[in-house]
PDB file of C-alpha atoms in Angstrom:
ATOM      1  CA  MET P  27     -21.981  -7.958   8.485  1.00  0.00           C
ATOM      2  CA  ALA P  28     -22.683  -5.585   5.599  1.00  0.00           C
ATOM      3  CA  THR P  29     -20.295  -5.643   2.666  1.00  0.00           C
ATOM      4  CA  LEU P  30     -19.268  -3.449  -0.243  1.00  0.00           C
ATOM      5  CA  GLN P  31     -17.418  -3.946  -3.506  1.00  0.00           C
ATOM      6  CA  CYS P  32     -13.729  -3.090  -3.778  1.00  0.00           C
ATOM      7  CA  ARG P  33     -11.308  -2.617  -6.657  1.00  0.00           C
ATOM      8  CA  VAL P  34      -7.573  -2.121  -6.203  1.00  0.00           C
ATOM      9  CA  VAL P  35      -5.888  -1.171  -9.453  1.00  0.00           C
ATOM     10  CA  SER P  36      -2.257  -0.365 -10.197  1.00  0.00           C
ATOM     11  CA  ALA P  37      -0.828   1.075 -13.395  1.00  0.00           C
ATOM     12  CA  ARG P  38       0.061  -2.498 -14.406  1.00  0.00           C
ATOM     13  CA  GLU P  39      -2.851  -4.670 -13.241  1.00  0.00           C
ATOM     14  CA  GLU P  40      -5.933  -5.140 -11.138  1.00  0.00           C
ATOM     15  CA  ILE P  41      -4.761  -6.443  -7.754  1.00  0.00           C
ATOM     16  CA  TYR P  42      -8.133  -7.085  -6.154  1.00  0.00           C
ATOM     17  CA  ALA P  43     -11.761  -7.051  -7.207  1.00  0.00           C
ATOM     18  CA  GLY P  44     -14.537  -8.377  -5.035  1.00  0.00           C
ATOM     19  CA  GLU P  45     -16.629  -8.064  -1.947  1.00  0.00           C
ATOM     20  CA  ILE P  46     -15.070  -6.837   1.299  1.00  0.00           C
ATOM     21  CA  SER P  47     -16.199  -6.281   4.855  1.00  0.00           C
ATOM     22  CA  MET P  48     -13.528  -3.648   5.610  1.00  0.00           C
ATOM     23  CA  LEU P  49     -10.563  -1.860   4.056  1.00  0.00           C
ATOM     24  CA  ILE P  50      -7.857  -0.253   6.186  1.00  0.00           C
ATOM     25  CA  ALA P  51      -5.449   2.187   4.516  1.00  0.00           C
ATOM     26  CA  THR P  52      -3.304   5.190   5.381  1.00  0.00           C
ATOM     27  CA  GLY P  53      -4.650   8.379   3.865  1.00  0.00           C
ATOM     28  CA  SER P  54      -3.061  11.799   3.787  1.00  0.00           C
ATOM     29  CA  GLU P  55      -4.688  12.635   7.127  1.00  0.00           C
ATOM     30  CA  GLY P  56      -4.071   9.304   8.868  1.00  0.00           C
ATOM     31  CA  GLU P  57      -5.369   5.753   8.987  1.00  0.00           C
ATOM     32  CA  LEU P  58      -8.822   5.045   7.568  1.00  0.00           C
ATOM     33  CA  GLY P  59     -11.161   2.136   8.173  1.00  0.00           C
ATOM     34  CA  ILE P  60     -13.792   1.807   5.457  1.00  0.00           C
ATOM     35  CA  LEU P  61     -16.956  -0.178   6.188  1.00  0.00           C
ATOM     36  CA  ALA P  62     -20.244  -0.470   4.305  1.00  0.00           C
ATOM     37  CA  GLY P  63     -22.192   2.771   4.699  1.00  0.00           C
ATOM     38  CA  HIS P  64     -19.050   4.929   4.985  1.00  0.00           C
ATOM     39  CA  THR P  65     -19.457   8.549   3.975  1.00  0.00           C
ATOM     40  CA  PRO P  66     -18.325   9.124   0.368  1.00  0.00           C
ATOM     41  CA  LEU P  67     -14.840  10.587   0.157  1.00  0.00           C
ATOM     42  CA  ILE P  68     -11.742  10.930  -1.972  1.00  0.00           C
ATOM     43  CA  THR P  69      -8.317  11.055  -0.351  1.00  0.00           C
ATOM     44  CA  LEU P  70      -4.683  10.627  -1.270  1.00  0.00           C
ATOM     45  CA  LEU P  71      -2.951   7.527   0.063  1.00  0.00           C
ATOM     46  CA  LYS P  72       0.469   7.491   1.670  1.00  0.00           C
ATOM     47  CA  PRO P  73       2.904   4.736   0.735  1.00  0.00           C
ATOM     48  CA  GLY P  74       2.414   1.724   2.953  1.00  0.00           C
ATOM     49  CA  SER P  75       0.318  -1.280   3.700  1.00  0.00           C
ATOM     50  CA  MET P  76      -3.373  -1.602   3.068  1.00  0.00           C
ATOM     51  CA  ARG P  77      -5.480  -4.377   4.608  1.00  0.00           C
ATOM     52  CA  ILE P  78      -8.470  -5.880   2.836  1.00  0.00           C
ATOM     53  CA  GLN P  79     -10.814  -7.939   5.007  1.00  0.00           C
ATOM     54  CA  THR P  80     -13.180 -10.280   3.187  1.00  0.00           C
ATOM     55  CA  PRO P  81     -16.635 -11.340   4.385  1.00  0.00           C
ATOM     56  CA  ASP P  82     -15.329 -14.852   5.182  1.00  0.00           C
ATOM     57  CA  GLY P  83     -12.806 -13.417   7.660  1.00  0.00           C
ATOM     58  CA  ASN P  84      -9.692 -13.637   5.500  1.00  0.00           C
ATOM     59  CA  GLU P  85      -7.353 -10.684   5.207  1.00  0.00           C
ATOM     60  CA  GLU P  86      -5.115  -9.669   2.336  1.00  0.00           C
ATOM     61  CA  VAL P  87      -2.246  -7.224   2.842  1.00  0.00           C
ATOM     62  CA  VAL P  88      -1.262  -5.060  -0.124  1.00  0.00           C
ATOM     63  CA  TYR P  89       1.579  -2.551  -0.463  1.00  0.00           C
ATOM     64  CA  VAL P  90       0.632   0.666  -2.289  1.00  0.00           C
ATOM     65  CA  SER P  91       3.156   3.314  -3.282  1.00  0.00           C
ATOM     66  CA  GLY P  92       0.537   5.983  -2.785  1.00  0.00           C
ATOM     67  CA  GLY P  93      -2.427   6.831  -4.926  1.00  0.00           C
ATOM     68  CA  VAL P  94      -6.068   7.760  -4.562  1.00  0.00           C
ATOM     69  CA  LEU P  95      -8.826   6.139  -2.497  1.00  0.00           C
ATOM     70  CA  GLU P  96     -12.425   6.809  -3.494  1.00  0.00           C
ATOM     71  CA  VAL P  97     -15.374   5.703  -1.381  1.00  0.00           C
ATOM     72  CA  GLN P  98     -18.839   5.560  -2.934  1.00  0.00           C
ATOM     73  CA  PRO P  99     -21.974   4.141  -1.250  1.00  0.00           C
ATOM     74  CA  LYS P 100     -21.379   0.570  -2.485  1.00  0.00           C
ATOM     75  CA  LEU P 101     -17.860   0.697  -3.966  1.00  0.00           C
ATOM     76  CA  VAL P 102     -14.331   1.444  -2.768  1.00  0.00           C
ATOM     77  CA  THR P 103     -11.743   2.096  -5.475  1.00  0.00           C
ATOM     78  CA  VAL P 104      -7.994   2.347  -4.956  1.00  0.00           C
ATOM     79  CA  LEU P 105      -5.900   3.684  -7.840  1.00  0.00           C
ATOM     80  CA  ALA P 106      -2.174   3.319  -7.222  1.00  0.00           C
ATOM     81  CA  ASP P 107       0.934   3.733  -9.353  1.00  0.00           C
ATOM     82  CA  THR P 108       2.256   0.579  -7.708  1.00  0.00           C
ATOM     83  CA  ALA P 109       0.280  -2.026  -5.783  1.00  0.00           C
ATOM     84  CA  VAL P 110       1.761  -5.385  -4.800  1.00  0.00           C
ATOM     85  CA  ARG P 111       0.353  -8.167  -2.652  1.00  0.00           C
ATOM     86  CA  ALA P 112       2.519  -8.448   0.466  1.00  0.00           C
ATOM     87  CA  HIS P 113       3.331 -12.103  -0.204  1.00  0.00           C
ATOM     88  CA  ASP P 114       4.768 -11.062  -3.611  1.00  0.00           C
ATOM     89  CA  LEU P 115       7.234  -8.544  -2.136  1.00  0.00           C
ATOM     90  CA  ASP P 116      10.891  -9.609  -2.360  1.00  0.00           C
ATOM     91  CA  GLU P 117      12.593  -8.730   0.915  1.00  0.00           C
ATOM     92  CA  ALA P 118      16.115  -9.133  -0.474  1.00  0.00           C
ATOM     93  CA  LYS P 119      15.427  -6.666  -3.303  1.00  0.00           C
ATOM     94  CA  ILE P 120      13.824  -4.215  -0.890  1.00  0.00           C
ATOM     95  CA  VAL P 121      16.791  -4.351   1.488  1.00  0.00           C
ATOM     96  CA  GLU P 122      19.182  -3.846  -1.451  1.00  0.00           C
ATOM     97  CA  ALA P 123      17.160  -0.832  -2.658  1.00  0.00           C
ATOM     98  CA  ARG P 124      17.258   0.602   0.850  1.00  0.00           C
ATOM     99  CA  LYS P 125      21.059   0.203   1.004  1.00  0.00           C
ATOM    100  CA  LYS P 126      21.420   1.924  -2.388  1.00  0.00           C
ATOM    101  CA  ALA P 127      19.226   4.810  -1.249  1.00  0.00           C
ATOM    102  CA  GLU P 128      21.216   5.217   1.957  1.00  0.00           C
ATOM    103  CA  GLN P 129      24.455   5.172  -0.063  1.00  0.00           C
ATOM    104  CA  MET P 130      23.040   7.829  -2.411  1.00  0.00           C
ATOM    105  CA  LEU P 131      22.344  10.044   0.610  1.00  0.00           C
ATOM    106  CA  VAL P 132      25.914   9.622   1.838  1.00  0.00           C
ATOM    107  CA  ASN P 133      27.329  10.473  -1.598  1.00  0.00           C
ATOM    108  CA  GLN P 134      24.847  13.196  -2.497  1.00  0.00           C
ATOM    109  CA  SER P 135      26.065  15.958  -4.744  1.00  0.00           C
ATOM    110  CA  GLN P 136      22.846  17.523  -5.986  1.00  0.00           C
ATOM    111  CA  THR P 137      19.429  18.315  -4.548  1.00  0.00           C
ATOM    112  CA  LEU P 138      17.796  16.177  -7.236  1.00  0.00           C
ATOM    113  CA  GLN P 139      19.818  13.152  -6.127  1.00  0.00           C
ATOM    114  CA  THR P 140      18.906  13.807  -2.507  1.00  0.00           C
ATOM    115  CA  ASN P 141      15.197  13.908  -3.324  1.00  0.00           C
ATOM    116  CA  ALA P 142      15.424  10.691  -5.342  1.00  0.00           C
ATOM    117  CA  ALA P 143      17.332   8.974  -2.544  1.00  0.00           C
ATOM    118  CA  LEU P 144      14.833  10.080   0.089  1.00  0.00           C
ATOM    119  CA  ALA P 145      11.900   8.892  -2.048  1.00  0.00           C
ATOM    120  CA  SER P 146      13.565   5.532  -2.630  1.00  0.00           C
ATOM    121  CA  LEU P 147      14.363   5.185   1.057  1.00  0.00           C
ATOM    122  CA  ALA P 148      10.782   6.010   2.063  1.00  0.00           C
ATOM    123  CA  GLU P 149       9.424   3.448  -0.411  1.00  0.00           C
ATOM    124  CA  SER P 150      11.719   0.676   0.816  1.00  0.00           C
ATOM    125  CA  VAL P 151      10.844   1.408   4.461  1.00  0.00           C
ATOM    126  CA  ALA P 152       7.109   1.289   3.634  1.00  0.00           C
ATOM    127  CA  GLN P 153       7.563  -2.019   1.783  1.00  0.00           C
ATOM    128  CA  LEU P 154       9.464  -3.537   4.710  1.00  0.00           C
ATOM    129  CA  GLU P 155       6.717  -2.394   7.097  1.00  0.00           C
ATOM    130  CA  THR P 156       4.136  -4.031   4.824  1.00  0.00           C
ATOM    131  CA  LEU P 157       6.085  -7.306   4.924  1.00  0.00           C
ATOM    132  CA  LYS P 158       6.297  -7.078   8.700  1.00  0.00           C
ATOM    133  CA  LYS P 159       2.515  -6.612   9.029  1.00  0.00           C
ATOM    134  CA  TYR P 160       1.878  -9.470   6.601  1.00  0.00           C
ATOM    135  CA  ARG P 161       4.162 -11.856   8.485  1.00  0.00           C
ATOM    136  CA  ASN P 162       2.767 -10.883  11.895  1.00  0.00           C
ATOM    137  CA  ARG P 163      -0.786 -11.719  10.856  1.00  0.00           C
ATOM    138  CA  ALA P 164       0.120 -15.109   9.356  1.00  0.00           C
TER     139      ALA P 164
END
């Protein structure tokens, strides 16, 4: 199977760099599967899980908070504000953040608070979905 290079970079660190056989992510228009020879493109990523399949058949699941995906003929680059390997996600912290966001929505007093609560809630739901996908594949 043909391969291509991949880099996944967050604002804090490089999460992945190496050869891949496929990358699956959720772009602004839906789910994308990137293989060698894919048409070049740039798209925004939605918060959620991203799957990296290596040439040896292994798969790594990564949570991204959103960002940009760029596909070039031999390189895929993901730039994300936040990117965390699924096995590094802390379920207890995510559940607590979700509860806080839900409580903020109940006690909302300003539009700004509502928007922050909704964003926090969406992020925690996406992180929990990433954990679920990671655990189901293991």
